[in-house]
PDB file of C-alpha atoms in Angstrom:
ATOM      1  CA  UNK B   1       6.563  22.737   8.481  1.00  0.00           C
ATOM      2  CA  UNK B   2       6.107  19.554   9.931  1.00  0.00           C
ATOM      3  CA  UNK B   3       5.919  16.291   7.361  1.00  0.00           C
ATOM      4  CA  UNK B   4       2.302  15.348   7.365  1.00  0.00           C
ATOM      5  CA  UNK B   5       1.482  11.783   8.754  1.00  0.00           C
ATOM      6  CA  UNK B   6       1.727   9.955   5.521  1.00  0.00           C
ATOM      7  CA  UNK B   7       5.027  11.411   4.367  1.00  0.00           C
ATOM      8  CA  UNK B   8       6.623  10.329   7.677  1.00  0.00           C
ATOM      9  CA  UNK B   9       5.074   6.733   7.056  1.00  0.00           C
ATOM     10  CA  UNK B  10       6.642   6.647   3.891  1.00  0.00           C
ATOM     11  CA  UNK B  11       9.994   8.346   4.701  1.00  0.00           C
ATOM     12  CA  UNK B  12      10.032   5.569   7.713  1.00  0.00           C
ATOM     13  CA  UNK B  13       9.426   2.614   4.635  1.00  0.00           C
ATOM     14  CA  UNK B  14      11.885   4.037   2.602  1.00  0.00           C
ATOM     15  CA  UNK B  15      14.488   1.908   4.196  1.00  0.00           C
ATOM     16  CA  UNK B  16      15.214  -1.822   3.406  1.00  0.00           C
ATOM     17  CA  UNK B  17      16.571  -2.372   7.172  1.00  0.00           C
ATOM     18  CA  UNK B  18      13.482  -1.169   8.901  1.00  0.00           C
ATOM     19  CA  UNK B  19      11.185  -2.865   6.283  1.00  0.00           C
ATOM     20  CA  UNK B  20      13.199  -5.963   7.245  1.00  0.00           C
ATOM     21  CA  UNK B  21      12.203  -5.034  11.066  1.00  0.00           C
ATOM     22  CA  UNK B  22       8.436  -5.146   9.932  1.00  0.00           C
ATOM     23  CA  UNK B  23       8.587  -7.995   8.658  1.00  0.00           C
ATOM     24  CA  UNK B  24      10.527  -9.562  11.365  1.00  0.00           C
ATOM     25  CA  UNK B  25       7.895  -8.629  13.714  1.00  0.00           C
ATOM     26  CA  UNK B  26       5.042 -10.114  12.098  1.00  0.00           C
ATOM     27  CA  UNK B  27       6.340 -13.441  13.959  1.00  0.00           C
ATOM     28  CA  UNK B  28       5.198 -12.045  16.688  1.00  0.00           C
ATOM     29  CA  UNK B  29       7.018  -8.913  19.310  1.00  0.00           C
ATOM     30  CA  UNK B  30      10.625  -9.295  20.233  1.00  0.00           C
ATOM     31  CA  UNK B  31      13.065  -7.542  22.173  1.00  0.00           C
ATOM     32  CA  UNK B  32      15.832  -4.987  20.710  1.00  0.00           C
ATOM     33  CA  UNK B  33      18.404  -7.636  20.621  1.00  0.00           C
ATOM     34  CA  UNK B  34      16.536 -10.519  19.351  1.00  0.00           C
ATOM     35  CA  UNK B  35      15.770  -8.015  16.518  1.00  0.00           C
ATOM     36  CA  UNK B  36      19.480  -7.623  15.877  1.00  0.00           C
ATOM     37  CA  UNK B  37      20.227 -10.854  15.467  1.00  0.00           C
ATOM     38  CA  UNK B  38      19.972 -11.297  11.935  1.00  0.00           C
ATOM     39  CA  UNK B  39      21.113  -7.693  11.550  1.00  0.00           C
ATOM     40  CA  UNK B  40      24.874  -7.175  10.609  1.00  0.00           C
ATOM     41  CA  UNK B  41      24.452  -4.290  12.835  1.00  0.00           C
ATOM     42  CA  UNK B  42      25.078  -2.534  16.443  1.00  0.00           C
ATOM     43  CA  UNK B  43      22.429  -2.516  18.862  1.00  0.00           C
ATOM     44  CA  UNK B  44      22.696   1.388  18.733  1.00  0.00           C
ATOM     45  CA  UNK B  45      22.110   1.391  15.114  1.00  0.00           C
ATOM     46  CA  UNK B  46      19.088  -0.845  14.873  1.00  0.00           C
ATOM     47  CA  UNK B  47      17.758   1.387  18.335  1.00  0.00           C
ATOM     48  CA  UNK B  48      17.543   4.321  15.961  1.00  0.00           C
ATOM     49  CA  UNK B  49      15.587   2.293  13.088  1.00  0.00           C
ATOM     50  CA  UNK B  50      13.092   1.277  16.038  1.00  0.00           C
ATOM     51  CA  UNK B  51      13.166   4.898  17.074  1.00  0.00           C
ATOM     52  CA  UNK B  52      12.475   6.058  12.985  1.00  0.00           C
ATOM     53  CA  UNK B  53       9.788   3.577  13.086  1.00  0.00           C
ATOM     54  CA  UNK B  54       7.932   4.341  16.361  1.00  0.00           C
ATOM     55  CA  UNK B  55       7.741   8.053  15.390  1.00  0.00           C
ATOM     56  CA  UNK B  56       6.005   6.972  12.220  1.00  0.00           C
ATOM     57  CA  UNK B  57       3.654   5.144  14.753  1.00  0.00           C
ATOM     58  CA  UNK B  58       4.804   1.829  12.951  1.00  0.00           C
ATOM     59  CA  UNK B  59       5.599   0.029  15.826  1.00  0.00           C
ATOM     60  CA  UNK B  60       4.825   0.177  19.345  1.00  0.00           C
ATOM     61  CA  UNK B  61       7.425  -0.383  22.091  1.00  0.00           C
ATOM     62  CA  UNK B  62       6.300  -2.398  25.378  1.00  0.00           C
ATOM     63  CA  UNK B  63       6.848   0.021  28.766  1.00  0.00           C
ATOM     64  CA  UNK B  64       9.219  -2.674  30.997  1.00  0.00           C
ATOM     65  CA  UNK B  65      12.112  -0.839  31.810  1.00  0.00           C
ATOM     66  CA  UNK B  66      14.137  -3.947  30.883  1.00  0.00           C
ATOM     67  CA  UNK B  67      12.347  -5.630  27.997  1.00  0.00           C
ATOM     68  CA  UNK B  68      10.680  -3.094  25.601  1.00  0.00           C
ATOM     69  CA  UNK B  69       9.522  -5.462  23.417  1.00  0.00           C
ATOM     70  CA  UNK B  70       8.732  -3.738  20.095  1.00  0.00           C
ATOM     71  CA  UNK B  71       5.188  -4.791  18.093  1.00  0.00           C
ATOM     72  CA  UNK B  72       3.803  -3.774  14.663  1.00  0.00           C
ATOM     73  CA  UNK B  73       1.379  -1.067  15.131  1.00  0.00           C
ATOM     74  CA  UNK B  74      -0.977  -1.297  11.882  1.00  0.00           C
ATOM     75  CA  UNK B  75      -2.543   1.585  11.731  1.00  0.00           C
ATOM     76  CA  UNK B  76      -0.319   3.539   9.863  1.00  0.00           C
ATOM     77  CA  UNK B  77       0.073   0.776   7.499  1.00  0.00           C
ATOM     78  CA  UNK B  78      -3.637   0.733   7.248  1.00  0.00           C
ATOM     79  CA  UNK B  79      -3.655   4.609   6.219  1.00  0.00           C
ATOM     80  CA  UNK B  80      -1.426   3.729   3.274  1.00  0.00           C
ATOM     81  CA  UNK B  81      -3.615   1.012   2.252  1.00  0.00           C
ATOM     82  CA  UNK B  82      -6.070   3.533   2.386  1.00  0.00           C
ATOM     83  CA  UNK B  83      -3.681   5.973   0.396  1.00  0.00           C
ATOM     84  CA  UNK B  84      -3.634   3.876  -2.258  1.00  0.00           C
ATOM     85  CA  UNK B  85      -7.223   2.505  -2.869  1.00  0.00           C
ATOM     86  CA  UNK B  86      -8.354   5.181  -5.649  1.00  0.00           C
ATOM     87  CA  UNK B  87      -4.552   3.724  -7.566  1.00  0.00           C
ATOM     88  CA  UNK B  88      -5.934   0.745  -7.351  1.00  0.00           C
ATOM     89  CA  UNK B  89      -8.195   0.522 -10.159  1.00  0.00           C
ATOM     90  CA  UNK B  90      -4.750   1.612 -12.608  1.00  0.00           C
ATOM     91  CA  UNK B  91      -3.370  -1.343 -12.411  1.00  0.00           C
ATOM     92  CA  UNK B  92      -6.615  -3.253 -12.651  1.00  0.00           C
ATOM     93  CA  UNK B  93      -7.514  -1.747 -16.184  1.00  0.00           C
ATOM     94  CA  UNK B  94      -3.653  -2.606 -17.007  1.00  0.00           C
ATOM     95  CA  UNK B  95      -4.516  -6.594 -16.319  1.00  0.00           C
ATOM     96  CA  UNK B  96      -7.541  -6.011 -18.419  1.00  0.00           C
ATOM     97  CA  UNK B  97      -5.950  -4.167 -21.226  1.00  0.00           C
ATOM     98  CA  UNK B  98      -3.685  -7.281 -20.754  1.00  0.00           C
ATOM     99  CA  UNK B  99      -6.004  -9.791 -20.963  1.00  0.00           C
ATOM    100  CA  UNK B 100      -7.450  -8.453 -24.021  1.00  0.00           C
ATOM    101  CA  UNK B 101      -4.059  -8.428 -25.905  1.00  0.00           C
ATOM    102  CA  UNK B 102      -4.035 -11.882 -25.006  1.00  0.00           C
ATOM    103  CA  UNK B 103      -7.471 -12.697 -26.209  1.00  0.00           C
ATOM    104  CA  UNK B 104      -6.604 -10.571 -29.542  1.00  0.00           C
ATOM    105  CA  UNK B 105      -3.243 -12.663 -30.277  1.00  0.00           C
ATOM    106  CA  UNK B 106      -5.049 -15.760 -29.807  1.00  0.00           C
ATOM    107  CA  UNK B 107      -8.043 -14.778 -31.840  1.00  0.00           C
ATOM    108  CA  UNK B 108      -5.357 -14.520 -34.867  1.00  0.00           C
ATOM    109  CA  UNK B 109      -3.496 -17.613 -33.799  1.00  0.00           C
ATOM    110  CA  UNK B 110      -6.852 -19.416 -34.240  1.00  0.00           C
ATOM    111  CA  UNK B 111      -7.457 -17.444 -37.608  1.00  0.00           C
ATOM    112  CA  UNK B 112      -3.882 -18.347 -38.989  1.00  0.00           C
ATOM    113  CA  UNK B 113      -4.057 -22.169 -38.240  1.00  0.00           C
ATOM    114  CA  UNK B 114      -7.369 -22.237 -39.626  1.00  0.00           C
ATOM    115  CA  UNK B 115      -6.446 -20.843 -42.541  1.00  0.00           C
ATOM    116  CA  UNK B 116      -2.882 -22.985 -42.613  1.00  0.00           C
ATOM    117  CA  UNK B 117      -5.534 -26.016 -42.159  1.00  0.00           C
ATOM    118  CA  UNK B 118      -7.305 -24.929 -44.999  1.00  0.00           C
ATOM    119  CA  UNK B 119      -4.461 -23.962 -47.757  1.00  0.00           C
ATOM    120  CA  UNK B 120      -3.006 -27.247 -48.184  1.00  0.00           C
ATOM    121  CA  UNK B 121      -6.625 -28.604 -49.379  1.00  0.00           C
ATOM    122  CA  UNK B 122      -6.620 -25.849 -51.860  1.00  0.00           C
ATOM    123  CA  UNK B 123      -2.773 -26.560 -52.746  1.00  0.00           C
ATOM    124  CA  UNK B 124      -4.227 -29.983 -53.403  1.00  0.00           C
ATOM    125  CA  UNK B 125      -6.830 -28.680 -55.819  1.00  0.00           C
ATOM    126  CA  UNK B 126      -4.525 -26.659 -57.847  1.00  0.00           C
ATOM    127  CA  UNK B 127      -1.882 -29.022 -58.230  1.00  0.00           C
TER     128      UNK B 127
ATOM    129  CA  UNK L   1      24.877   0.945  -2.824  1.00  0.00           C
ATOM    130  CA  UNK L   2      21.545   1.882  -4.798  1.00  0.00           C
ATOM    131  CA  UNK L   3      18.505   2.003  -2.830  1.00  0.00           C
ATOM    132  CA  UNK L   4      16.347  -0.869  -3.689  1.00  0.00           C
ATOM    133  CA  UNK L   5      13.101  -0.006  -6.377  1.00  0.00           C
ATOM    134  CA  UNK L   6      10.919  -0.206  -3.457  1.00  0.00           C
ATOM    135  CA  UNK L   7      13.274   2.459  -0.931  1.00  0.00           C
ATOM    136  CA  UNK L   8      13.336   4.710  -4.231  1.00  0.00           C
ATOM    137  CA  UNK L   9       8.977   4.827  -4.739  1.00  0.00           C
ATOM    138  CA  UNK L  10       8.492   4.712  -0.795  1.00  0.00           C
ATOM    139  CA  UNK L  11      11.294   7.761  -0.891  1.00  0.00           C
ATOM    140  CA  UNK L  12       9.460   9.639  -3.696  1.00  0.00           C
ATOM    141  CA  UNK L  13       5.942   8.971  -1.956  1.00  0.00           C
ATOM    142  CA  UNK L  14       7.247  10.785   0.794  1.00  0.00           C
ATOM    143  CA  UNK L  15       5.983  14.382  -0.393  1.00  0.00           C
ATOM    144  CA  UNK L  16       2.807  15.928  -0.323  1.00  0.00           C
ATOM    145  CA  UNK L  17       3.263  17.734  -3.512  1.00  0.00           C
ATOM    146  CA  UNK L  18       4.330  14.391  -5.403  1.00  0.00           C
ATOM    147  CA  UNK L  19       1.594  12.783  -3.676  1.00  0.00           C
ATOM    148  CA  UNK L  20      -0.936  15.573  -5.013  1.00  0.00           C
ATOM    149  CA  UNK L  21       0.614  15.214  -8.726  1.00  0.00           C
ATOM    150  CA  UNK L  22       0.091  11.764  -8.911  1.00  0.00           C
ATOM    151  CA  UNK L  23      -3.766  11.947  -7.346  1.00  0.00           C
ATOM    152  CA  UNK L  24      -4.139  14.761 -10.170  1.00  0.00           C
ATOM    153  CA  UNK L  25      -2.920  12.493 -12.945  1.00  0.00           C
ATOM    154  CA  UNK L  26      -5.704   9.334 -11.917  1.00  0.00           C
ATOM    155  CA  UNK L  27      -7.732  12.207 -14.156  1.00  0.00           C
ATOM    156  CA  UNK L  28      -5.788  11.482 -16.949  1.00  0.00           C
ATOM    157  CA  UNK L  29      -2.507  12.141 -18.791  1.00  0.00           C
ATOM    158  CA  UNK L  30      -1.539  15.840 -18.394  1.00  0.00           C
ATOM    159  CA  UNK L  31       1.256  18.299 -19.871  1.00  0.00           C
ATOM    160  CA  UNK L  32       3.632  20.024 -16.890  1.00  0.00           C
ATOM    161  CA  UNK L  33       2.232  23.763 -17.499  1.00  0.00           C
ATOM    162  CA  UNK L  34      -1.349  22.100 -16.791  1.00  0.00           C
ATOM    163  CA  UNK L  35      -0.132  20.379 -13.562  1.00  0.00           C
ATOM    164  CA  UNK L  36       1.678  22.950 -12.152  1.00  0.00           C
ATOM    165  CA  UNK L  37      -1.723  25.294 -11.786  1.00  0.00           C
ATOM    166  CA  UNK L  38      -3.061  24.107  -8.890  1.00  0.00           C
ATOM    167  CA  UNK L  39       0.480  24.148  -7.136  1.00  0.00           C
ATOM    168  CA  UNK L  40       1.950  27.550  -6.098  1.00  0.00           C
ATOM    169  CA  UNK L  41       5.251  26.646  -7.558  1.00  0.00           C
ATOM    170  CA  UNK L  42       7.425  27.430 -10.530  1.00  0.00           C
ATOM    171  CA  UNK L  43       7.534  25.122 -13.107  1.00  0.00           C
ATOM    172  CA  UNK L  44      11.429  24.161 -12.326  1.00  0.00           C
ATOM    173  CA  UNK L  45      10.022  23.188  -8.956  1.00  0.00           C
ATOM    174  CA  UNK L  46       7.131  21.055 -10.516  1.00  0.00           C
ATOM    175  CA  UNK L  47      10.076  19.308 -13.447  1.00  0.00           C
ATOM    176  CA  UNK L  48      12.129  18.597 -10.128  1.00  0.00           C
ATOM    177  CA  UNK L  49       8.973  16.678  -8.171  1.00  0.00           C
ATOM    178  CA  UNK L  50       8.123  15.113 -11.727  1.00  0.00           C
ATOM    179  CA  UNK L  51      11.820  13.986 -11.982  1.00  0.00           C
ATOM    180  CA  UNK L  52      11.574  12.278  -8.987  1.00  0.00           C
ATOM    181  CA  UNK L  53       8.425  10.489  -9.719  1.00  0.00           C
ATOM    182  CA  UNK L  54      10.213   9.524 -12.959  1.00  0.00           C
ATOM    183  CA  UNK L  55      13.192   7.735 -11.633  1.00  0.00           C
ATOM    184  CA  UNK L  56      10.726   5.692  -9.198  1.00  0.00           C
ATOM    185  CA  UNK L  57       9.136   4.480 -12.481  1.00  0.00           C
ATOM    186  CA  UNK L  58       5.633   6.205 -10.725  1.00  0.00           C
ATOM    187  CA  UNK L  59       5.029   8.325 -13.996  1.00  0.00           C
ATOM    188  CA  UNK L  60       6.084   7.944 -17.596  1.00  0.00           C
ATOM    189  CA  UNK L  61       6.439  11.271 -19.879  1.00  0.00           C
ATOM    190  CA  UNK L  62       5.617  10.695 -23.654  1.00  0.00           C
ATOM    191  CA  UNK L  63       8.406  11.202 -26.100  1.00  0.00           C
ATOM    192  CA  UNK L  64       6.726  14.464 -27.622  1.00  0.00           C
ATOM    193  CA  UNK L  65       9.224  17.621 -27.653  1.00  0.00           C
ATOM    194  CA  UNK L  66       6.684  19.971 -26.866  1.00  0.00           C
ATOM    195  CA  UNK L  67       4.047  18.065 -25.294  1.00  0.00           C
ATOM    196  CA  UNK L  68       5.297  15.875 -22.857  1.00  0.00           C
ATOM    197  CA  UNK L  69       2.144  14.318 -21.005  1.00  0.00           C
ATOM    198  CA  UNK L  70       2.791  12.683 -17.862  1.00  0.00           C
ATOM    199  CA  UNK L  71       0.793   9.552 -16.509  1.00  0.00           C
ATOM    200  CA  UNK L  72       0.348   7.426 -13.821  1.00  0.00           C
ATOM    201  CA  UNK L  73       2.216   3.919 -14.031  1.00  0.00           C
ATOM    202  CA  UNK L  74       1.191   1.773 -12.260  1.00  0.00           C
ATOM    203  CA  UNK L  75       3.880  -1.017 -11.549  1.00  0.00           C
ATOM    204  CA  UNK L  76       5.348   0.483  -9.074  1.00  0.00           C
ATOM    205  CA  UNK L  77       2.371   1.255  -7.074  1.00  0.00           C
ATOM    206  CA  UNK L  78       1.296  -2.243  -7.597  1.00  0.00           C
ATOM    207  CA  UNK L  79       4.541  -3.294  -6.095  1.00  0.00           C
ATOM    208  CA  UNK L  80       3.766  -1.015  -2.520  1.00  0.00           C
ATOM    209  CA  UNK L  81       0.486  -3.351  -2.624  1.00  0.00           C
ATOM    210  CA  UNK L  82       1.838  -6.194  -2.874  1.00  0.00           C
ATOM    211  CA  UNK L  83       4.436  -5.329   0.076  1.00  0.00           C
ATOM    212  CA  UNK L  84       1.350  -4.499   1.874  1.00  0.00           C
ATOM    213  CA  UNK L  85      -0.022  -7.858   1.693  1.00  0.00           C
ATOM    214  CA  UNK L  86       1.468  -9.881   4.314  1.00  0.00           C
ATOM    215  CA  UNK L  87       0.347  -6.855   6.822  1.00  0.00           C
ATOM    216  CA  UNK L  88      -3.201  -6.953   6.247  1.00  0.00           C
ATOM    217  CA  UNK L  89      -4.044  -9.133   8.857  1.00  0.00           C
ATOM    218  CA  UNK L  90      -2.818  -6.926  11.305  1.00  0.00           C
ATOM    219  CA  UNK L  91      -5.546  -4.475  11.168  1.00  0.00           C
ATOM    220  CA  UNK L  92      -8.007  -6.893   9.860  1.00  0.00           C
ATOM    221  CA  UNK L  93      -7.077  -8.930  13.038  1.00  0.00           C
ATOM    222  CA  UNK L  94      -7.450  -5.281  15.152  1.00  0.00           C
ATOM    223  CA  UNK L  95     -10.983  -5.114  13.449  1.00  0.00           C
ATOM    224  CA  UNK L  96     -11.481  -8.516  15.079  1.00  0.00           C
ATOM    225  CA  UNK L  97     -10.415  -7.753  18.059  1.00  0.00           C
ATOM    226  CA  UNK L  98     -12.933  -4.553  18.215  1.00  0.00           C
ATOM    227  CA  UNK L  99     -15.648  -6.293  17.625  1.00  0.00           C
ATOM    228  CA  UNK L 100     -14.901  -8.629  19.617  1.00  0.00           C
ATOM    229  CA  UNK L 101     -14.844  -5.777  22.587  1.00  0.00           C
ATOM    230  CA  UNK L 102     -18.021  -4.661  21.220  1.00  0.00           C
ATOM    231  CA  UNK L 103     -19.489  -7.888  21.536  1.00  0.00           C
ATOM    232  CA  UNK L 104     -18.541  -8.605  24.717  1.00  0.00           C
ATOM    233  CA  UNK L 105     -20.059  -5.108  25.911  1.00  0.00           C
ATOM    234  CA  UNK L 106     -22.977  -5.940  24.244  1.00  0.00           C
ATOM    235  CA  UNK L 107     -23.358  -8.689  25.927  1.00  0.00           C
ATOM    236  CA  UNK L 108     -22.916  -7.327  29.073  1.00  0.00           C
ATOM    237  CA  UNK L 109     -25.081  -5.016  28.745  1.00  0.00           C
ATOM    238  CA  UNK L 110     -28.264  -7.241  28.005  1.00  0.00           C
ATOM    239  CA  UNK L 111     -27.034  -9.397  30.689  1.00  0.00           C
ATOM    240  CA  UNK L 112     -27.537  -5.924  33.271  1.00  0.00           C
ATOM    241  CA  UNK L 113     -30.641  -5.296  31.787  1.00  0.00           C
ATOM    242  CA  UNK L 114     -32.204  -8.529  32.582  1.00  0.00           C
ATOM    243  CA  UNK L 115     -31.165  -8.461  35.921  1.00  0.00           C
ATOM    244  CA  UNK L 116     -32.600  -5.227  35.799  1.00  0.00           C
ATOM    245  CA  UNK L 117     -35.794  -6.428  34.545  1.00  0.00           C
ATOM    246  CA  UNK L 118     -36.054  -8.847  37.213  1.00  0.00           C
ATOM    247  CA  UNK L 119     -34.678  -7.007  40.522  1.00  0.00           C
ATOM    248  CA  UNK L 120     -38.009  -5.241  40.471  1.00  0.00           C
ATOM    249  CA  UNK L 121     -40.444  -8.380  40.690  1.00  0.00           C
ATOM    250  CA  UNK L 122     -37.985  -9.393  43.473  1.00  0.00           C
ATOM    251  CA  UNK L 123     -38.218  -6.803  45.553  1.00  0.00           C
ATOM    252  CA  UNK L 124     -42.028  -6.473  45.256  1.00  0.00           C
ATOM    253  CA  UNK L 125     -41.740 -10.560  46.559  1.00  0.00           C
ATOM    254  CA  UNK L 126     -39.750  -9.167  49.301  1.00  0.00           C
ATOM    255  CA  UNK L 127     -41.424  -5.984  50.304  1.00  0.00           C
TER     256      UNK L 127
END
């Protein structure tokens, strides 16, 4: 069975090199061997990144003969943005859960120094 | 070399099956036998998948012997979002470009239908 479309996006951004490719192209498209530059890596090897990432419709490769300059193609990237909208609302609830933790410690906090403010009067009295 | 957290949930988000657990579990916490229903797997099959979603730190498994629960965590989900975020523009800026197009059409095509609207009188001027 073939891998469905977002499996093959993923399996394709499951790689540190070609993520590094991404984000090298959002500068703007480049040729093969500008894209190797920073690479400690052979033109062949960073060829079958581009090649990984084409197939998952990531990029886009120019049709000159000579210069195939590669660009982002953002759909894909779109469909996992997409992918995870219903997550989205997980980690949401987490910051609020968060922020009422917060709002509980600091509820006591205020609590203990009032009553801190209000023992040494009473000390006073019973001394 | 260990892949980077981000290679290891983009790697794990690369299955259908995973993908479906994790969509099930946005209903709430859920014990293996009850997850592995839907699927027509065997429960080793469903452990393995759950393993994997495990180690990317996608799902946590309460303590429980006998009831182990799985649910969604969130982090690293949130992390894939983040990642996402300097991409955005991309297909916000391909929205921009669309309706640009569609502008520009629409424009066009008011601009024919004037002329349109006034070849008519012309020709009864010239008849």
């Amino acid at each position: 069975m073939a891998p469905d479309r977002l499996s093959t996006t993923f399996a394709a951004l499951a790689d540190p090199t070609r993520r590094a490719i991404l984000a090298r192209l959002t500068l703007g498209e480049t040729s093969v061997t500008e894209l190797a530059e920073p690479f400690d890596m052979s033109l062949p090897a960073i060829s079958k990144h581009l090649k990984v990432l084409e197939r998952a419709n990531l990029i886009v490769r120019g049709r000159e003969a000579q210069w195939r300059p590669c660009r982002i193609e953002p759909r894909a990237l779109k469909e996992v943005d997409h992918w995870l909208e219903r997550y989205r609302r997980f980690w949401d609830e987490s910051l609020d859960r968060l922020d009422n933790y917060l709002r509980e410690i600091q509820a006591k906090e205020k609590k203990r120094s009032r009553k801190r403010r209000a023992s040494p009067a009473r000390k006073g009295v019973l001394k």
